Amino acid sequence: MDLDRAWDLHPQVSVRPEPFGALLYHFGTRKLSFLKDRRLLTAVQSLADAPSARAACRAAGIGEAELPRYERALATLAESSMVVGRPI
């Protein structure tokens, strides 16, 4: 996961906020992902407007020390095609 790259939700992914975080459903792959962290949800929702995933994480209040954990979570979402890189 390149945090300095621009990312976005896949166009076929729906986000449903929940008290625990959110559910992400990919209509193309029929995969379901659970976000158990509200700041991760905020970062994911900020991807479209941020110049990079790192900027989206900062906007969500994620500090530098916490970044590796969120980078792994975003990498998992990228591997399951929930988030995709934006063209340069």
Short mmCIF file of C-alpha atoms in Angstrom, two decimals:
data_model
loop_
_atom_site.label_atom_id
_atom_site.label_comp_id
_atom_site.label_asym_id
_atom_site.label_seq_id
_atom_site.Cartn_x
_atom_site.Cartn_y
_atom_site.Cartn_z
CA MET A 1 0.00 0.00 0.00
CA ASP A 2 1.57 3.25 -1.13
CA LEU A 3 0.26 5.85 1.30
CA ASP A 4 1.59 8.63 -0.89
CA ARG A 5 -0.60 7.56 -3.81
CA ALA A 6 -4.18 8.74 -4.41
CA TRP A 7 -6.79 6.07 -3.62
CA ASP A 8 -10.57 5.86 -3.74
CA LEU A 9 -13.37 3.46 -2.95
CA HIS A 10 -14.08 1.08 -5.78
CA PRO A 11 -17.16 2.36 -7.66
CA GLN A 12 -19.01 -0.86 -6.82
CA VAL A 13 -18.45 -0.55 -3.06
CA SER A 14 -21.18 0.62 -0.75
CA VAL A 15 -20.40 1.93 2.75
CA ARG A 16 -22.88 1.50 5.57
CA PRO A 17 -21.85 3.26 8.80
CA GLU A 18 -22.57 1.28 11.95
CA PRO A 19 -22.04 2.02 15.66
CA PHE A 20 -18.91 -0.16 15.64
CA GLY A 21 -17.48 1.39 12.44
CA ALA A 22 -18.89 0.35 9.08
CA LEU A 23 -19.74 -2.41 6.65
CA LEU A 24 -18.28 -2.27 3.16
CA TYR A 25 -19.97 -4.36 0.49
CA HIS A 26 -18.49 -4.89 -2.97
CA PHE A 27 -21.31 -5.58 -5.42
CA GLY A 28 -18.91 -6.97 -8.04
CA THR A 29 -17.11 -9.51 -5.87
CA ARG A 30 -19.85 -9.91 -3.25
CA LYS A 31 -17.25 -9.45 -0.52
CA LEU A 32 -18.11 -7.87 2.79
CA SER A 33 -15.57 -6.05 4.96
CA PHE A 34 -15.99 -4.79 8.49
CA LEU A 35 -14.32 -1.59 9.59
CA LYS A 36 -14.09 -1.73 13.36
CA ASP A 37 -12.55 1.69 13.77
CA ARG A 38 -14.32 5.02 13.23
CA ARG A 39 -11.09 6.77 12.24
CA LEU A 40 -10.45 4.14 9.56
CA LEU A 41 -13.97 4.79 8.29
CA THR A 42 -13.27 8.53 8.22
CA ALA A 43 -10.00 7.92 6.34
CA VAL A 44 -11.72 5.64 3.80
CA GLN A 45 -14.49 8.17 3.26
CA SER A 46 -11.86 10.93 2.84
CA LEU A 47 -9.87 9.10 0.16
CA ALA A 48 -11.78 10.63 -2.77
CA ASP A 49 -11.04 14.18 -1.66
CA ALA A 50 -7.48 13.65 -0.42
CA PRO A 51 -4.36 13.86 -2.58
CA SER A 52 -3.04 10.68 -0.93
CA ALA A 53 -3.98 7.97 1.54
CA ARG A 54 -1.52 9.55 3.99
CA ALA A 55 -3.43 12.87 3.74
CA ALA A 56 -6.74 11.05 4.27
CA CYS A 57 -5.31 9.41 7.39
CA ARG A 58 -4.06 12.73 8.73
CA ALA A 59 -7.49 14.29 8.08
CA ALA A 60 -9.01 11.44 10.12
CA GLY A 61 -6.78 12.32 13.06
CA ILE A 62 -4.43 9.36 12.67
CA GLY A 63 -0.99 10.18 14.05
CA GLU A 64 2.36 9.17 12.61
CA ALA A 65 2.89 6.52 15.32
CA GLU A 66 -0.45 4.87 14.48
CA LEU A 67 0.03 5.03 10.73
CA PRO A 68 1.54 1.53 10.23
CA ARG A 69 -1.60 -0.12 11.66
CA TYR A 70 -3.87 1.90 9.38
CA GLU A 71 -1.57 1.30 6.42
CA ARG A 72 -2.02 -2.47 6.96
CA ALA A 73 -5.80 -2.05 7.18
CA LEU A 74 -5.87 -0.01 3.95
CA ALA A 75 -3.60 -2.58 2.27
CA THR A 76 -6.09 -5.31 3.18
CA LEU A 77 -8.90 -3.22 1.66
CA ALA A 78 -6.81 -2.73 -1.49
CA GLU A 79 -6.11 -6.48 -1.75
CA SER A 80 -9.85 -7.17 -1.66
CA SER A 81 -10.53 -4.40 -4.22
CA MET A 82 -12.54 -2.32 -1.77
CA VAL A 83 -10.20 0.60 -2.46
CA VAL A 84 -8.40 1.19 -5.73
CA GLY A 85 -5.62 3.49 -6.81
CA ARG A 86 -6.66 6.61 -8.67
CA PRO A 87 -5.00 7.21 -12.02
CA ILE A 88 -2.19 9.72 -11.94
#
